[in-house]
Amino acid sequence: MYVYDQHDQKIIDERVAQFRDQTTRFLAGEITDGEFLPLRLQNGLYLQRLAPMLRIAVPYGLMNSSQLRKLADISRTYDKGYVHISTRQNVQLNWPLLEEVPDILAELSTVQMHAIQTSGNCIRNTTTDQFAGVASDELEDPRPYCEIIRQWSTLHPEFAFLPRKFKIAVCGSTQDRAAIHYHDIGIELVADDDGEIGLKILVGGGLGRTPAIGSVICEWLDKKHLLTYLEAVLRVYNQHGRRDNKYKARIKILVRAMGIDAFREAVEQQWTALKDGPSTLTEEEIIRARSFFRDPSYLALDSTLAMFDLEQDCTRDPIFANWITRNTQDHRLPGYRIVTLSLKATGFAPGDITAEQLELLAELSDLYSFGEIRSTHQQNMVLGDVQVSALYALWQRLQVAGLATPNIGYLTDIICCPGGDYCSLANAKSLPIAEAIQTRFDDLDYVYDLGPLELNISGCMNACGHHHVGQIGILGVDKKGQEFYQICLGGNQAKDASIGKILGPSFKQKDVPEVIDRILSTYVTLREEDESFLDTYRRVGIHPFKERAYAQAY
Amino acid sequence: MRRLIKHGNIIDDTWQPLDPDCSVPEHGQICSLEQWQDLADKEGSAVQLEPGQEPTPLFDALEKIDLLVINFPVFTDGRGFSYARDAREHGYQGELRASGHFIRDQLTYLQRCGFDAFQMADDSDLNAALTSLRDFTEHYQAAIDQPLPLFRRRS
């Protein structure tokens, strides 16, 4: 992974000192609430319902074991001994004290971490595929480009007061696991007719109040132009994005208003002045960025032998066998597998992880996965490089720690924002809904029979729980002071992206599990052979689901 | 006389403030964009841009302008950062002044975008504000103050 040199460290340290000074001045009454707001947001600090929330950046979801230990340590010293993995692969502390945030940032800087631009109307943490570098369907590792974008966007002087937040995601594989269609800018590594890999750029995707799928602004861009092109897009947006209404301020609204062709023209015009300028990437810089993501010291493994042993363990222990099927995936190299650790055990808030679990994960990553851990936008954790022969020992440790729930990609692997229990923006609670659904569908055989299924819950229109792109999406809404839940069906974040369609009037909290049950049984009745939920929905449309869901009063 | 920060020093403002009702501004007075466009002789002129007024109309006469003021009615409207950079990138060499309700915590960013003078609505503690100009000594990306990105300078 990327390692800071003295320059990177200096920038982070100066940022800590700056924020310490800002906090001191705020506490002394020298900065107003209104002035402090963007300053603290650009350091990931929200003042929440019960306590502040600090969002720590995890650039493109990659961490090492010392960073995990530090997070565990911080969560014990400054918080309540647990953290939350967000849907942007970041880490959130729910109970820090404002006065102590500068100390937390100073602690983070000792392990090359920070909270820069994890919130606010600026360029946010760049996200990518959680299986980057190990996926078997990868064209090129996207992380070097994520790191180049991270550096360019960090404390960018021109784009710190944009009309609204700005999110970038990069994907380098056949299957899109980074949801690039739902980002302000989505970047895909693609080959041209001669096989040369360049960048396909999408613009104007996003969730929130007006969900939109990104439009292609550039089919193929030479990698060296990455930063000048991004700069041109951002400059057009900064000058022309709407600032009169925060709900119409995202770039998607500007792209829609101008039309993609006029928007492209405006960008190209800006770009002519910037193209081939000093921000053009040098070959050496691309090589340098790549050098941090070279293969670790993999062993040349005899996969036949390893698979034989694995099959024996599986035969002996069907619970282990099931976990292998549900929570591990093919690695691009023989003899290795990718392991996803579920943070979706029933009874725990989706995405929450305790200090003890973080430390265990640090230890296990050192033992079994070259000391690296990834966070996912589905709010789970990944060990990317586990030898097949070590899987049984790893699983035993995870079982004891409650990190082996075999539900990755299934109904109970729910994406869920912290909702009304924590967040001051929320219209409704989301965590109790997640728990009620997990409790209702505790029969794993039924859950597996439903096949892969994404159920996403957001507590408000800001859509942190990505409800629009869940095959089943649940949105908390406020109706005259009461919490209700709107359900949408058919969302999808993959390359054939689609936005979920609203089923009908919203439901009371207590009725949500029953409604989900009816939707699922409708699917089971209507599906043809191995047809997935999404395919069935796309074939039959929303009406059969609607009819069944509203069949009688609750 | 109003004070401001210019090139890292606190100085008195020698320009006459903008008067939107004046039909023909005197020499030495800051013009609105409309007034400036009507000036017969733009040599040594001063012009103030508001959010929504891009610097593009100035590009043909940048060398005649001595003072370009970019106003920030609210500090959260960041359009002026792009206007400044755009003007500098098109070759503007004169004084580039931020005025209005920006805050001292934005000074380093403003400076990086090409501003060299800062006239703050609250000028009660310009000495304290000066310290904020030194918040950062290293930067990743290219800007007006440092045209080379860190990746071309790393050693």
XYZ file of C-alpha atoms in Angstrom:
709
model
C 0.000 0.000 0.000
C 1.006 3.650 -0.263
C 3.647 4.770 2.235
C 4.164 8.427 3.147
C 7.513 10.103 2.660
C 8.526 13.299 4.493
C 6.429 15.452 2.134
C 3.179 13.553 2.711
C 3.830 13.496 6.445
C 4.483 17.222 6.540
C 1.204 18.026 4.798
C -0.773 15.843 7.227
C 1.052 17.243 10.269
C 0.447 20.823 9.146
C -3.228 20.012 8.715
C -3.409 18.665 12.275
C -1.785 21.845 13.601
C -4.167 23.996 11.572
C -7.228 22.175 12.881
C -5.928 22.296 16.456
C -5.671 26.067 16.132
C -9.138 26.306 14.580
C -10.661 24.210 17.365
C -8.949 26.297 20.050
C -10.235 29.497 18.462
C -13.734 28.036 18.155
C -13.799 26.965 21.792
C -12.555 30.442 22.760
C -15.460 31.996 20.857
C -13.247 33.545 18.177
C -14.867 31.592 15.336
C -18.648 31.559 14.919
C -20.664 28.333 14.559
C -21.309 29.204 10.916
C -17.635 29.731 10.159
C -16.532 26.645 12.038
C -19.064 24.454 10.215
C -17.197 24.001 6.907
C -13.843 23.975 8.705
C -14.817 21.051 10.897
C -16.737 19.267 8.132
C -13.636 19.338 5.948
C -12.009 17.442 8.759
C -14.820 14.912 8.987
C -16.370 16.303 12.147
C -20.157 16.438 12.481
C -21.989 17.688 15.550
C -24.572 14.947 15.890
C -27.732 14.208 17.803
C -25.982 12.883 20.905
C -22.301 13.608 20.398
C -19.922 14.656 17.613
C -19.124 12.109 14.910
C -15.640 11.956 13.436
C -15.242 10.336 10.036
C -11.725 9.079 9.441
C -10.566 8.698 5.852
C -9.608 5.267 4.592
C -8.296 6.071 1.124
C -9.878 3.567 -1.277
C -10.611 1.264 1.661
C -7.084 0.029 2.261
C -5.492 -0.240 5.730
C -2.558 -2.007 7.338
C -2.444 -3.799 10.658
C -0.807 -0.931 12.574
C -3.539 1.407 11.408
C -6.148 -1.068 12.647
C -4.438 -1.297 16.022
C -4.325 2.478 16.226
C -8.043 2.700 15.437
C -8.758 0.163 18.181
C -6.626 2.173 20.566
C -8.312 5.461 19.667
C -11.776 3.950 19.985
C -10.949 2.846 23.529
C -9.215 6.045 24.644
C -11.494 8.601 23.031
C -14.698 6.719 22.320
C -16.739 3.740 23.494
C -14.600 0.926 22.190
C -16.132 0.431 18.761
C -16.153 2.100 15.337
C -18.439 2.056 12.305
C -17.500 1.270 8.701
C -19.323 3.699 6.394
C -20.624 3.125 2.874
C -17.653 5.155 1.556
C -15.212 2.675 3.078
C -14.380 5.166 5.845
C -14.292 4.653 9.608
C -16.548 6.615 11.946
C -16.227 7.350 15.644
C -19.593 8.026 17.241
C -18.724 9.543 20.586
C -15.537 11.648 20.520
C -15.292 14.956 22.406
C -14.802 18.037 20.267
C -11.940 19.166 22.519
C -10.121 15.895 21.914
C -10.510 15.712 18.140
C -7.150 17.456 17.474
C -5.463 14.827 19.672
C -7.213 12.050 17.772
C -6.007 13.541 14.488
C -2.470 13.766 15.869
C -2.655 10.086 16.854
C -3.918 9.182 13.391
C -1.083 11.057 11.714
C 1.423 8.760 13.445
C 0.051 5.884 11.338
C -0.367 7.971 8.164
C -4.101 8.472 8.554
C -6.270 11.597 8.660
C -9.838 12.852 8.374
C -9.268 15.326 5.559
C -12.269 15.987 3.303
C -14.386 13.132 4.618
C -17.241 15.607 4.660
C -18.068 19.115 3.445
C -18.588 20.578 -0.025
C -15.275 19.405 -1.363
C -13.721 16.402 -3.096
C -14.313 13.407 -0.836
C -12.424 10.182 -0.273
C -11.920 8.349 -3.582
C -13.329 4.835 -3.482
C -12.683 1.682 -5.470
C -13.234 -2.048 -5.758
C -12.558 -3.784 -2.444
C -10.951 -6.622 -4.423
C -8.554 -4.335 -6.314
C -5.273 -6.067 -7.088
C -6.550 -9.560 -6.261
C -9.719 -9.880 -8.353
C -9.640 -12.439 -11.126
C -11.563 -10.161 -13.532
C -9.228 -7.176 -13.278
C -7.814 -5.355 -16.293
C -5.521 -3.159 -14.206
C -5.186 -2.335 -10.518
C -7.113 0.938 -9.959
C -5.385 1.846 -6.678
C -2.373 3.720 -8.119
C -4.840 6.075 -9.860
C -6.887 6.386 -6.665
C -3.719 7.420 -4.837
C -2.828 9.941 -7.550
C -6.344 11.393 -7.227
C -6.072 11.353 -3.423
C -2.933 13.465 -3.521
C -4.281 15.880 -6.117
C -7.574 16.381 -4.256
C -6.057 16.642 -0.763
C -6.323 20.298 0.361
C -6.928 21.378 -3.232
C -7.063 25.168 -2.906
C -9.544 25.809 -5.705
C -12.130 23.156 -4.884
C -12.658 23.400 -1.113
C -15.880 25.453 -1.384
C -17.759 23.718 -4.173
C -21.533 24.018 -4.574
C -21.845 20.592 -2.941
C -19.890 17.444 -2.084
C -18.015 15.680 -4.858
C -17.328 11.958 -5.010
C -15.015 10.039 -7.323
C -14.756 6.270 -7.759
C -12.409 4.183 -9.908
C -12.933 0.655 -11.225
C -10.493 -1.583 -13.063
C -12.412 -4.819 -13.525
C -15.078 -6.385 -15.723
C -17.586 -6.418 -12.901
C -18.072 -2.987 -11.356
C -17.762 -3.291 -7.582
C -17.123 0.414 -7.077
C -20.554 1.706 -8.244
C -18.920 4.157 -10.664
C -22.276 4.980 -12.279
C -23.411 6.563 -9.027
C -20.546 8.960 -8.512
C -20.070 12.601 -9.466
C -17.175 11.248 -11.501
C -16.792 7.553 -12.231
C -13.597 6.294 -13.845
C -13.158 2.941 -15.506
C -9.886 1.538 -16.781
C -10.604 0.376 -20.333
C -8.567 -0.836 -23.287
C -8.805 0.869 -26.676
C -8.797 -1.014 -29.995
C -5.013 -1.414 -29.804
C -5.231 -2.821 -26.293
C -3.806 0.268 -24.621
C -5.384 0.904 -21.261
C -6.835 4.351 -20.687
C -9.621 5.962 -18.727
C -13.314 6.072 -19.504
C -14.862 8.990 -17.642
C -18.462 9.200 -16.476
C -19.933 12.326 -14.969
C -23.111 13.304 -13.149
C -24.107 10.115 -11.393
C -25.266 10.184 -7.813
C -27.787 9.117 -5.228
C -29.435 11.514 -2.771
C -32.712 13.257 -3.519
C -32.452 12.991 -7.304
C -30.714 9.711 -8.143
C -28.989 9.715 -11.533
C -26.831 7.349 -13.557
C -23.597 8.920 -14.819
C -23.182 9.896 -18.503
C -20.057 9.177 -20.512
C -18.101 12.405 -21.006
C -14.992 10.769 -22.408
C -14.771 7.284 -23.911
C -11.010 6.928 -23.623
C -8.507 9.300 -22.055
C -4.759 8.818 -21.961
C -3.854 8.241 -18.291
C -1.369 11.087 -18.323
C -4.272 13.530 -18.698
C -6.112 12.250 -15.617
C -5.517 15.260 -13.361
C -5.840 18.031 -15.937
C -9.113 16.526 -17.119
C -10.487 16.231 -13.581
C -9.394 19.800 -12.944
C -11.316 20.994 -16.024
C -14.504 19.173 -14.933
C -14.246 20.554 -11.417
C -13.609 24.085 -12.658
C -16.727 24.048 -14.824
C -18.714 22.672 -11.894
C -17.283 25.146 -9.371
C -18.193 28.093 -11.589
C -21.551 26.933 -12.884
C -23.040 24.468 -10.392
C -26.127 25.832 -8.660
C -25.581 27.460 -5.281
C -29.108 28.729 -4.647
C -30.582 25.385 -3.593
C -28.545 22.680 -1.884
C -30.794 19.985 -3.279
C -29.973 21.083 -6.812
C -26.298 21.756 -6.276
C -24.716 18.426 -7.228
C -22.991 18.152 -10.589
C -25.695 15.755 -11.826
C -28.169 18.664 -11.885
C -25.748 20.856 -13.864
C -25.032 18.053 -16.347
C -28.740 17.448 -16.783
C -29.506 21.169 -17.190
C -26.738 21.772 -19.753
C -27.058 18.416 -21.464
C -24.033 16.109 -21.610
C -22.858 17.464 -24.979
C -22.817 21.114 -23.893
C -21.229 20.121 -20.599
C -18.522 18.174 -22.445
C -17.883 21.168 -24.658
C -17.452 23.460 -21.629
C -15.040 20.969 -20.079
C -13.050 20.600 -23.300
C -12.754 24.373 -23.517
C -11.329 24.573 -19.984
C -9.168 21.568 -20.686
C -7.424 23.126 -23.708
C -5.753 25.585 -21.321
C -4.754 22.913 -18.800
C -3.895 20.008 -21.079
C -0.192 19.133 -21.261
C 0.500 21.624 -18.445
C 2.572 20.790 -15.336
C -0.196 18.624 -13.819
C 0.137 16.190 -16.716
C 1.235 12.908 -15.162
C 4.760 11.825 -15.903
C 5.624 8.252 -16.726
C 7.814 8.209 -13.581
C 4.911 9.286 -11.382
C 2.661 6.527 -12.709
C 5.481 4.039 -12.145
C 6.046 5.418 -8.641
C 2.335 5.172 -7.765
C 2.220 1.613 -9.099
C 5.291 0.604 -7.135
C 3.285 0.822 -3.886
C 0.786 -1.747 -5.088
C 3.125 -4.409 -6.424
C 2.440 -8.018 -5.547
C 3.389 -9.016 -2.005
C 5.695 -12.029 -1.681
C 3.229 -14.609 -2.914
C 4.276 -18.248 -2.842
C 4.016 -20.440 -5.887
C 1.466 -22.850 -4.467
C 0.388 -26.283 -5.507
C -3.289 -25.526 -5.800
C -4.313 -29.155 -6.358
C -2.878 -30.167 -3.040
C -4.332 -27.160 -1.253
C -7.772 -27.761 -2.741
C -7.609 -31.398 -1.716
C -6.962 -30.396 1.897
C -9.704 -27.773 1.741
C -12.202 -30.317 0.475
C -11.296 -32.645 3.333
C -11.868 -29.877 5.879
C -15.155 -29.038 4.204
C -16.349 -32.631 4.290
C -15.432 -32.886 7.952
C -17.060 -29.580 8.891
C -20.155 -28.513 6.941
C -20.345 -25.184 8.808
C -16.855 -24.334 7.579
C -17.803 -25.556 4.100
C -20.762 -23.212 4.068
C -18.618 -20.253 5.135
C -16.153 -21.057 2.311
C -19.016 -20.988 -0.188
C -20.621 -17.804 1.116
C -17.752 -15.632 2.331
C -14.720 -16.446 0.196
C -13.952 -15.825 -3.460
C -11.501 -16.785 -6.136
C -8.166 -14.994 -6.041
C -6.352 -14.301 -9.292
C -3.542 -16.619 -8.123
C -3.858 -20.348 -7.461
C -3.715 -21.436 -3.835
C -5.077 -18.126 -2.481
C -8.601 -16.940 -1.693
C -10.236 -13.611 -0.891
C -12.055 -13.677 2.444
C -14.839 -11.267 3.405
C -15.542 -10.860 7.106
C -19.178 -10.100 7.751
C -19.974 -7.166 10.026
C -23.640 -8.097 9.690
C -24.315 -10.438 12.581
C -27.888 -10.134 13.834
C -28.048 -8.010 16.967
C -25.185 -5.708 15.985
C -25.488 -2.503 13.995
C -24.429 -3.223 10.383
C -20.846 -2.069 9.864
C -19.961 -1.746 13.550
C -16.732 -3.361 14.738
C -15.316 -3.428 18.268
C -11.790 -2.557 19.381
C -11.155 -6.231 20.197
C -12.329 -7.305 16.744
C -10.108 -4.661 15.124
C -7.103 -5.952 17.033
C -7.931 -9.534 16.139
C -8.223 -8.524 12.517
C -4.835 -6.805 12.711
C -3.301 -9.984 14.112
C -4.990 -12.235 11.557
C -3.960 -9.976 8.688
C -0.345 -10.165 9.873
C -0.587 -13.942 10.097
C -2.527 -14.664 6.936
C -2.783 -11.688 4.559
C 0.463 -9.675 4.388
C -0.781 -7.284 7.084
C -3.362 -5.587 4.838
C -7.109 -5.200 5.377
C -9.752 -3.633 3.167
C -13.049 -2.040 4.141
C -15.939 -2.386 1.704
C -18.739 -0.048 0.735
C -21.084 -2.846 1.780
C -19.676 -2.209 5.291
C -17.693 -5.416 5.671
C -13.950 -6.126 5.928
C -11.751 -8.130 3.575
C -8.549 -10.134 3.900
C -7.441 -10.237 0.296
C -4.591 -12.733 0.195
C -5.299 -15.785 2.330
C -3.615 -19.083 1.489
C -6.156 -21.844 0.993
C -4.266 -23.975 3.493
C -4.783 -21.317 6.203
C -8.527 -20.903 5.740
C -9.597 -23.404 8.384
C -7.396 -21.874 11.094
C -8.551 -18.374 10.108
C -12.211 -19.382 10.164
C -11.908 -20.860 13.658
C -10.557 -17.579 14.982
C -13.270 -15.580 13.192
C -16.039 -17.860 14.458
C -15.089 -17.202 18.082
C -14.967 -13.444 17.450
C -18.384 -13.272 15.745
C -16.885 -12.320 12.395
C -17.852 -15.402 10.393
C -21.563 -14.859 9.746
C -21.972 -16.666 6.410
C -24.166 -14.102 4.660
C -21.966 -12.092 2.277
C -24.087 -10.844 -0.629
C -27.316 -12.280 0.792
C -30.449 -10.709 2.190
C -29.127 -10.227 5.742
C -25.866 -8.591 4.559
C -27.757 -5.309 4.835
C -26.198 -1.955 3.911
C -27.472 0.512 6.478
C -26.657 4.064 7.548
C -26.515 4.897 11.286
C -29.914 6.583 10.905
C -31.976 8.369 13.506
C -30.230 6.678 16.417
C -27.145 8.806 15.726
C -27.484 11.108 12.781
C -29.066 14.541 13.087
C -29.984 14.585 9.385
C -32.057 11.405 9.572
C -35.848 11.415 9.254
C -36.173 7.951 10.731
C -34.270 5.197 12.460
C -32.645 2.615 10.230
C -30.821 0.259 12.621
C -33.995 -1.254 14.181
C -35.332 -1.967 10.678
C -32.140 -3.821 9.778
C -32.314 -5.837 12.972
C -36.007 -6.655 12.555
C -35.347 -7.964 9.033
C -32.297 -9.966 10.131
C -34.333 -11.467 12.979
C -37.300 -12.328 10.785
C -35.108 -14.024 8.168
C -32.960 -16.097 10.501
C -33.456 -19.266 8.478
C -30.217 -19.392 6.481
C -31.494 -22.034 4.077
C -34.297 -19.715 3.023
C -31.861 -16.786 2.734
C -29.531 -18.849 0.500
C -32.456 -20.060 -1.558
C -33.274 -16.430 -2.371
C -29.841 -16.106 -3.928
C -27.643 -12.989 -3.903
C -29.773 -10.032 -2.883
C -28.890 -6.533 -1.787
C -31.140 -4.891 0.738
C -30.132 -1.296 1.522
C -31.580 1.031 4.159
C -31.237 4.827 4.438
C -32.688 6.925 7.239
C -33.222 9.938 4.944
C -33.039 11.249 1.374
C -29.292 11.814 1.648
C -29.124 8.105 0.860
C -25.991 7.155 2.813
C -27.464 3.637 2.924
C -27.648 3.629 -0.912
C -31.313 2.576 -0.890
C -31.832 3.519 -4.553
C -29.388 0.886 -5.719
C -30.506 -1.954 -3.478
C -32.541 -4.599 -5.269
C -34.744 -3.909 -2.297
C -34.306 -0.391 -0.927
C -35.838 1.021 2.223
C -36.010 4.752 2.914
C -37.037 6.299 6.212
C -39.457 9.213 5.793
C -41.067 11.576 8.211
C -44.844 11.942 8.047
C -46.157 14.530 10.482
C -43.529 13.627 13.048
C -43.955 9.861 12.633
C -41.419 7.503 11.113
C -42.551 5.683 7.979
C -40.674 3.591 5.443
C -40.844 3.742 1.679
C -39.787 0.650 -0.238
C -38.303 0.576 -3.719
C -37.433 -2.372 -5.915
C -35.086 -3.107 -8.787
C -32.068 -0.924 -8.000
C -28.693 -2.155 -9.158
C -25.203 -0.695 -8.868
C -23.412 -2.921 -11.372
C -22.543 -1.985 -14.972
C -26.172 -2.481 -16.027
C -27.066 0.102 -13.385
C -30.664 0.924 -12.571
C -32.426 3.023 -9.960
C -35.048 1.391 -7.766
C -38.712 2.166 -8.365
C -40.997 3.120 -5.488
C -43.477 0.362 -4.640
C -46.212 2.660 -3.318
C -47.272 4.409 -0.107
C -44.908 4.032 2.827
C -45.280 1.574 5.684
C -45.173 1.728 9.460
C -42.000 0.456 11.105
C -43.634 -2.643 12.582
C -44.979 -3.723 9.181
C -41.706 -3.548 7.258
C -40.534 -7.155 7.894
C -43.935 -8.511 6.811
C -43.848 -6.443 3.628
C -40.333 -7.675 2.846
C -41.561 -11.212 3.439
C -44.385 -10.738 0.948
C -42.053 -9.248 -1.648
C -39.688 -12.174 -1.275
C -42.420 -14.808 -1.444
C -43.759 -13.125 -4.586
C -40.308 -13.515 -6.087
C -40.079 -17.177 -5.025
C -43.444 -17.873 -6.633
C -42.674 -16.085 -9.886
C -39.029 -16.918 -10.503
C -38.080 -19.267 -13.300
C -35.465 -21.834 -12.364
C -32.334 -20.035 -11.101
C -33.550 -16.569 -11.963
C -32.256 -13.884 -9.587
C -34.496 -11.433 -7.771
C -33.371 -8.629 -10.083
C -33.974 -10.630 -13.250
C -37.417 -11.707 -12.081
C -38.275 -8.131 -11.190
C -37.058 -6.905 -14.574
C -39.113 -9.568 -16.351
C -42.403 -9.247 -14.462
C -42.277 -5.571 -13.411
C -43.360 -4.034 -10.149
C -47.086 -4.862 -10.234
C -47.140 -8.425 -8.860
C -44.997 -7.231 -5.937
C -47.203 -4.243 -5.361
C -50.383 -6.250 -5.478
C -49.092 -8.690 -2.891
C -47.537 -6.057 -0.613
C -50.728 -4.028 -0.363
C -53.098 -7.020 -0.494
C -54.609 -6.258 2.894
C -54.318 -3.653 5.591
C -51.745 -4.250 8.281
C -8.567 54.540 5.143
C -9.193 50.795 5.022
C -6.348 48.438 5.659
C -5.520 45.204 3.931
C -2.903 42.519 3.674
C -0.752 42.710 0.569
C 2.279 40.556 -0.158
C 2.269 39.493 3.486
C 2.260 43.047 4.915
C -0.498 45.156 6.403
C -0.933 48.306 4.325
C -3.430 51.117 3.749
C -5.723 50.891 0.773
C -4.876 53.575 -1.777
C -7.757 52.787 -4.135
C -11.137 54.501 -3.965
C -13.920 52.018 -3.170
C -16.483 50.956 -5.726
C -19.480 53.233 -6.156
C -22.151 51.380 -8.116
C -24.196 54.562 -8.693
C -21.380 56.544 -10.227
C -21.649 56.818 -14.011
C -17.998 57.541 -14.800
C -15.602 56.362 -12.074
C -12.507 58.478 -11.540
C -9.020 57.221 -12.156
C -7.977 55.379 -8.994
C -11.487 54.185 -8.267
C -12.588 50.571 -8.362
C -15.159 49.908 -11.124
C -17.919 47.360 -11.299
C -17.695 45.090 -14.339
C -20.316 47.220 -16.161
C -18.519 50.472 -15.356
C -15.217 48.975 -16.394
C -16.620 47.774 -19.713
C -17.731 51.368 -20.428
C -14.329 52.884 -19.629
C -12.807 54.548 -22.656
C -9.295 54.247 -21.292
C -8.672 51.036 -19.358
C -4.997 51.725 -18.705
C -4.285 51.515 -14.951
C -7.883 50.544 -14.183
C -9.361 48.623 -11.258
C -12.334 46.289 -11.553
C -14.362 44.233 -9.093
C -16.038 40.929 -9.942
C -18.975 39.456 -8.043
C -19.965 35.768 -7.907
C -21.521 34.899 -11.253
C -19.216 37.302 -13.129
C -16.487 35.235 -14.689
C -13.253 37.028 -15.605
C -13.613 36.098 -19.293
C -14.666 39.650 -20.427
C -11.393 40.997 -18.999
C -9.102 38.662 -20.871
C -8.471 40.991 -23.833
C -7.300 43.829 -21.567
C -5.632 42.084 -18.644
C -2.338 43.939 -19.070
C -4.140 47.279 -18.672
C -5.691 46.344 -15.319
C -3.751 47.304 -12.173
C -6.205 45.909 -9.642
C -8.622 43.007 -9.951
C -10.905 42.630 -6.939
C -12.876 39.429 -6.505
C -15.612 39.865 -3.957
C -16.874 37.187 -1.571
C -20.310 38.206 -0.242
C -20.358 34.893 1.679
C -17.285 32.828 2.455
C -18.861 29.525 1.410
C -19.311 30.586 -2.224
C -16.094 29.320 -3.792
C -16.507 30.592 -7.353
C -13.943 33.337 -6.764
C -11.209 30.722 -6.258
C -11.668 29.575 -9.854
C -12.014 33.151 -11.179
C -8.679 34.094 -9.641
C -6.894 31.098 -11.022
C -8.432 31.598 -14.425
C -7.303 35.244 -14.520
C -3.743 34.387 -13.467
C -3.576 31.511 -15.956
C -4.582 33.950 -18.679
C -1.594 36.099 -17.751
C -2.944 38.670 -15.307
C 0.042 40.210 -13.465
C -1.478 43.026 -11.402
C -2.810 43.058 -7.847
C -5.403 40.335 -7.296
C -7.424 41.179 -4.243
C -10.000 39.157 -2.319
C -12.567 41.330 -0.604
C -15.589 40.694 1.551
C -16.621 37.979 3.950
C -13.977 35.340 3.480
C -12.299 34.126 6.654
C -8.660 33.871 7.681
C -8.764 30.080 7.485
C -9.200 30.438 3.728
C -6.148 32.640 3.247
C -3.714 29.920 2.221
C -6.143 28.570 -0.355
C -6.814 32.078 -1.704
C -3.101 32.768 -1.924
C -2.541 29.489 -3.737
C -5.181 30.480 -6.298
C -3.290 33.665 -7.149
C -4.589 36.285 -4.712
C -1.830 38.508 -3.354
C -4.006 40.984 -1.426
C -6.731 40.406 1.137
C -9.255 42.974 2.275
C -11.289 41.298 4.987
C -14.724 42.550 6.020
C -13.510 42.066 9.581
C -10.086 43.728 9.625
C -9.894 43.991 13.428
C -7.038 41.514 13.748
C -5.035 41.395 10.554
C -1.897 40.379 12.449
C -3.585 37.187 13.584
C -4.817 36.633 10.046
C -1.240 36.904 8.783
C -0.313 33.771 10.738
C -2.958 31.793 8.818
C -1.142 32.610 5.586
C 1.595 30.302 6.834
C -0.601 27.283 7.659
C 1.000 25.140 4.971
C 4.533 24.957 3.638
C 4.004 21.961 1.351
C 1.324 21.129 -1.205
C 0.441 18.203 -3.412
C -1.100 19.960 -6.378
C 0.035 22.660 -8.764
C -1.434 26.127 -8.243
C -0.454 29.723 -8.940
C 2.006 30.016 -6.033
C 3.672 26.732 -6.895
C 3.126 25.812 -10.544
C 4.758 22.403 -10.193
C 2.817 19.591 -8.520
C 4.643 17.708 -5.774
C 5.193 14.716 -8.056
C 7.488 16.832 -10.224
C 9.415 18.053 -7.167
C 9.590 15.003 -4.875
C 13.090 14.021 -3.822
